[in-house]
Structure formats: C-alpha cells, structure tokens
Amino acid sequence: MKTIKILTLVLITVVFSACSNDDDSTPAPVNAEEVITTLTATLTPQGGGAAITMQTRDLDGDGPNAPVITVSGDLAANTVYNGSLALLNELEDPADNITAEVQAEDDEHQFFFSATNNIGTIAYTDMDGDGNPVGLTFTVTTTTAATGNLTITLRHEPNKSATGVSDGDITNAGGETDIEVTFTGVNVQ
C-alpha cells in the first residue's frame, strides 16, 4: 500500500510539473496584414495638364461584391507622368490611412507595376532607408497611342535583395500580396 501511495505522489508531481509554465519569454507580437479597400493612383503630367486618377474600391472587403475599378481618362502619348499612390481601409470609420503605415514600414513593402501592350514604362522615385524601391511615388512614361492594362501589386515583406526585385520584377520577390489590381483598357492617345 505504501508503494502505491508513493507512486501516486510521483505521478501527481510529474503531471503538475509537465503542466507548469516555466516559459518566461514573451511571444513576439503579430503584425497583422493591412486591410486595404481602396487604392488610388494619381498620374499628373510633368508638363502640366489634368491629372488622371485610377482607383479600385472594395467597400465590402472580402464580401461578395466585386471591387469598383475606374479610370478617369486617357493618358497622353509620349508624356511623363508623376505618379503617387494612396491606400485606405474604408471599413473603418473614419477611414484608416494605410499609406502612412506603408511609409512607416517601407522596408517591409514594395509596389510592383506591370504594363501590357507597350503603353508605357514605370520607374520608382522613392526608396526605403536601405536604398531599395518602395513605389508610393513613381513615374510613368507613355509611348505612342496604344491600349493596354496596368497592374499594381503591393507585396508585404518581399525579398528586396532577390534578383530583379529592385528593378521592379515581382518574379523572385516572395512575400504576401496585400493588394493587386489590374486597370484594363488603359488608353494612351
């Protein structure tokens, strides 16, 4: 009987020891992905003229409704445009300015641009603290008259040192896509 009591005491000690919380380390905080409902690209001609606005708005987030995508007008041929991006989370009231978050965490973000049908070329004009591109500001240099698509993708935690990434090639970037939109039928006249 004495042996059973000792074994029971040992077993209880093992069970309580196994359940104790000896870990004094604090878990690393989780940086949640940004919720982006609205992306607005504003393109202003360098020589003067009306700005062109391209926008996607998805006011139900992951809901059933497709985003509303608009382009305010045609781009002029053989023109350089200064571009800027604005990002919002309009599920919040007031709307949360995600642009400020991307600026504050610029080393963890990069926009990628892709244009089809030779409508133009895009170049970065802003860099993070390490000299890598971000893409909140950029230039678009249009070509002769054409119609094509412009895709804008924001990657969170891309590998900015991977081959081609600093030149705007998304192929080796990795990371997570925060938002991607394709503006179809962009006219250059």
Short mmCIF file of C-alpha atoms in Angstrom, two decimals:
data_model
loop_
_atom_site.label_atom_id
_atom_site.label_comp_id
_atom_site.label_asym_id
_atom_site.label_seq_id
_atom_site.Cartn_x
_atom_site.Cartn_y
_atom_site.Cartn_z
CA MET A 1 0.00 0.00 0.00
CA LYS A 2 2.90 2.29 0.82
CA THR A 3 4.32 1.73 -2.69
CA ILE A 4 1.02 2.73 -4.32
CA LYS A 5 0.92 5.98 -2.31
CA ILE A 6 4.50 6.83 -3.32
CA LEU A 7 3.80 6.02 -6.99
CA THR A 8 0.65 8.15 -6.88
CA LEU A 9 2.59 11.05 -5.35
CA VAL A 10 5.31 10.74 -8.02
CA LEU A 11 2.71 10.61 -10.80
CA ILE A 12 0.91 13.71 -9.46
CA THR A 13 4.24 15.56 -9.24
CA VAL A 14 5.11 14.64 -12.85
CA VAL A 15 1.67 15.73 -14.12
CA PHE A 16 1.84 19.12 -12.35
CA SER A 17 5.43 19.66 -13.48
CA ALA A 18 4.51 18.94 -17.07
CA CYS A 19 1.67 21.46 -16.92
CA SER A 20 3.62 24.28 -15.32
CA ASN A 21 4.50 27.35 -17.32
CA ASP A 22 8.25 27.75 -16.97
CA ASP A 23 8.48 29.81 -20.14
CA ASP A 24 9.13 33.39 -19.09
CA SER A 25 9.63 34.58 -22.66
CA THR A 26 7.04 36.89 -24.12
CA PRO A 27 5.67 35.84 -27.50
CA ALA A 28 6.60 38.08 -30.42
CA PRO A 29 3.83 40.50 -31.35
CA VAL A 30 1.94 39.63 -34.52
CA ASN A 31 1.93 42.37 -37.15
CA ALA A 32 -1.43 41.88 -38.86
CA GLU A 33 -1.66 42.38 -42.59
CA GLU A 34 -3.12 45.68 -43.67
CA VAL A 35 -6.75 45.73 -44.82
CA ILE A 36 -6.85 47.81 -47.99
CA THR A 37 -10.24 48.56 -49.50
CA THR A 38 -9.20 51.46 -51.73
CA LEU A 39 -6.15 52.11 -53.88
CA THR A 40 -5.94 55.39 -55.80
CA ALA A 41 -3.21 56.09 -58.35
CA THR A 42 -2.91 59.72 -59.38
CA LEU A 43 -0.91 60.47 -62.54
CA THR A 44 -0.03 64.13 -63.13
CA PRO A 45 1.62 65.16 -66.43
CA GLN A 46 5.03 66.79 -65.84
CA GLY A 47 4.41 69.50 -68.43
CA GLY A 48 1.07 70.46 -66.91
CA GLY A 49 -2.45 69.32 -67.63
CA ALA A 50 -5.22 67.39 -65.96
CA ALA A 51 -4.33 64.54 -63.64
CA ILE A 52 -5.61 61.06 -64.42
CA THR A 53 -6.98 59.05 -61.49
CA MET A 54 -7.16 55.27 -61.40
CA GLN A 55 -8.99 53.75 -58.46
CA THR A 56 -10.21 50.46 -57.07
CA ARG A 57 -12.72 50.42 -54.19
CA ASP A 58 -13.92 47.27 -52.48
CA LEU A 59 -16.16 48.56 -49.71
CA ASP A 60 -17.35 45.14 -48.59
CA GLY A 61 -13.80 43.80 -48.16
CA ASP A 62 -13.90 40.04 -48.68
CA GLY A 63 -17.66 40.21 -49.26
CA PRO A 64 -19.49 39.05 -52.36
CA ASN A 65 -19.36 42.34 -54.29
CA ALA A 66 -16.58 42.89 -56.82
CA PRO A 67 -14.42 45.99 -56.45
CA VAL A 68 -15.37 49.07 -58.44
CA ILE A 69 -12.47 49.96 -60.74
CA THR A 70 -12.37 53.32 -62.51
CA VAL A 71 -10.01 55.29 -64.75
CA SER A 72 -10.83 59.00 -65.11
CA GLY A 73 -9.49 59.47 -68.65
CA ASP A 74 -6.93 58.69 -71.32
CA LEU A 75 -3.19 59.18 -70.95
CA ALA A 76 -1.41 61.41 -73.46
CA ALA A 77 1.12 59.75 -75.76
CA ASN A 78 4.84 60.45 -75.31
CA THR A 79 4.30 62.05 -71.90
CA VAL A 80 5.95 61.63 -68.50
CA TYR A 81 3.55 61.46 -65.55
CA ASN A 82 4.43 61.83 -61.87
CA GLY A 83 2.55 59.10 -60.06
CA SER A 84 1.51 58.67 -56.44
CA LEU A 85 -0.48 56.04 -54.61
CA ALA A 86 -2.93 56.43 -51.74
CA LEU A 87 -4.26 53.47 -49.75
CA LEU A 88 -7.25 53.42 -47.42
CA ASN A 89 -9.18 50.97 -45.27
CA GLU A 90 -12.70 52.35 -45.63
CA LEU A 91 -14.17 49.58 -43.48
CA GLU A 92 -13.05 51.77 -40.54
CA ASP A 93 -14.84 55.00 -39.60
CA PRO A 94 -13.08 57.30 -40.14
CA ALA A 95 -11.14 55.61 -42.94
CA ASP A 96 -7.71 54.30 -41.90
CA ASN A 97 -4.83 55.79 -43.93
CA ILE A 98 -2.81 52.73 -44.92
CA THR A 99 -0.43 54.90 -46.98
CA ALA A 100 1.10 56.16 -43.71
CA GLU A 101 1.58 52.58 -42.48
CA VAL A 102 3.34 51.59 -45.71
CA GLN A 103 5.59 54.67 -45.44
CA ALA A 104 6.44 53.86 -41.83
CA GLU A 105 7.22 50.23 -42.76
CA ASP A 106 8.76 50.99 -46.17
CA ASP A 107 11.50 48.38 -45.70
CA GLU A 108 8.73 45.74 -45.49
CA HIS A 109 6.74 46.85 -48.56
CA GLN A 110 7.22 47.26 -52.29
CA PHE A 111 4.84 48.02 -55.13
CA PHE A 112 5.27 46.30 -58.47
CA PHE A 113 3.95 47.69 -61.75
CA SER A 114 3.24 45.83 -64.96
CA ALA A 115 2.03 47.42 -68.19
CA THR A 116 0.91 45.47 -71.25
CA ASN A 117 0.86 46.30 -74.95
CA ASN A 118 3.73 48.78 -74.63
CA ILE A 119 1.57 51.53 -73.11
CA GLY A 120 4.49 52.84 -71.08
CA THR A 121 7.30 52.25 -68.63
CA ILE A 122 7.25 52.77 -64.89
CA ALA A 123 10.19 53.88 -62.73
CA TYR A 124 10.43 54.17 -58.93
CA THR A 125 11.09 57.61 -57.42
CA ASP A 126 11.08 56.70 -53.72
CA MET A 127 13.36 54.43 -51.72
CA ASP A 128 13.38 52.89 -48.25
CA GLY A 129 16.16 53.53 -45.72
CA ASP A 130 18.31 50.82 -47.34
CA GLY A 131 18.05 52.36 -50.82
CA ASN A 132 15.53 49.82 -52.13
CA PRO A 133 12.44 50.89 -54.09
CA VAL A 134 9.03 51.30 -52.45
CA GLY A 135 6.72 52.62 -55.17
CA LEU A 136 4.41 55.05 -53.37
CA THR A 137 5.77 57.57 -55.87
CA PHE A 138 6.87 56.76 -59.41
CA THR A 139 6.90 58.00 -62.99
CA VAL A 140 5.02 56.64 -65.97
CA THR A 141 6.46 57.40 -69.40
CA THR A 142 3.89 56.69 -72.10
CA THR A 143 4.67 55.61 -75.63
CA THR A 144 2.73 56.17 -78.82
CA ALA A 145 -1.00 55.52 -78.99
CA ALA A 146 -1.93 52.12 -77.56
CA THR A 147 -4.43 50.40 -75.29
CA GLY A 148 -3.31 48.01 -72.58
CA ASN A 149 -3.54 47.05 -68.93
CA LEU A 150 -1.73 48.42 -65.90
CA THR A 151 -1.37 46.09 -62.89
CA ILE A 152 -0.30 47.41 -59.49
CA THR A 153 0.68 44.92 -56.76
CA LEU A 154 1.73 45.66 -53.18
CA ARG A 155 3.89 42.98 -51.56
CA HIS A 156 4.40 42.76 -47.80
CA GLU A 157 7.86 41.54 -46.74
CA PRO A 158 9.27 40.91 -50.20
CA ASN A 159 12.89 39.81 -50.59
CA LYS A 160 14.19 43.14 -51.86
CA SER A 161 17.67 41.72 -52.45
CA ALA A 162 16.45 38.91 -54.74
CA THR A 163 17.39 39.02 -58.42
CA GLY A 164 15.43 41.66 -60.33
CA VAL A 165 13.27 42.85 -57.42
CA SER A 166 14.95 46.27 -57.12
CA ASP A 167 14.25 46.73 -60.85
CA GLY A 168 10.54 46.05 -60.27
CA ASP A 169 10.43 42.39 -61.30
CA ILE A 170 8.00 40.58 -58.99
CA THR A 171 9.13 37.09 -60.06
CA ASN A 172 11.58 36.49 -57.18
CA ALA A 173 10.02 38.88 -54.65
CA GLY A 174 8.19 36.39 -52.46
CA GLY A 175 6.26 37.91 -49.55
CA GLU A 176 2.49 38.27 -49.28
CA THR A 177 0.27 40.25 -51.63
CA ASP A 178 -1.58 42.98 -49.70
CA ILE A 179 -3.47 44.22 -52.78
CA GLU A 180 -3.36 43.68 -56.52
CA VAL A 181 -5.45 45.46 -59.12
CA THR A 182 -5.46 45.46 -62.90
CA PHE A 183 -6.73 48.55 -64.67
CA THR A 184 -7.92 47.20 -68.03
CA GLY A 185 -8.28 49.13 -71.26
CA VAL A 186 -5.93 51.98 -70.31
CA ASN A 187 -5.80 54.22 -73.38
CA VAL A 188 -2.78 56.20 -74.48
CA GLN A 189 -3.74 58.76 -77.14
#
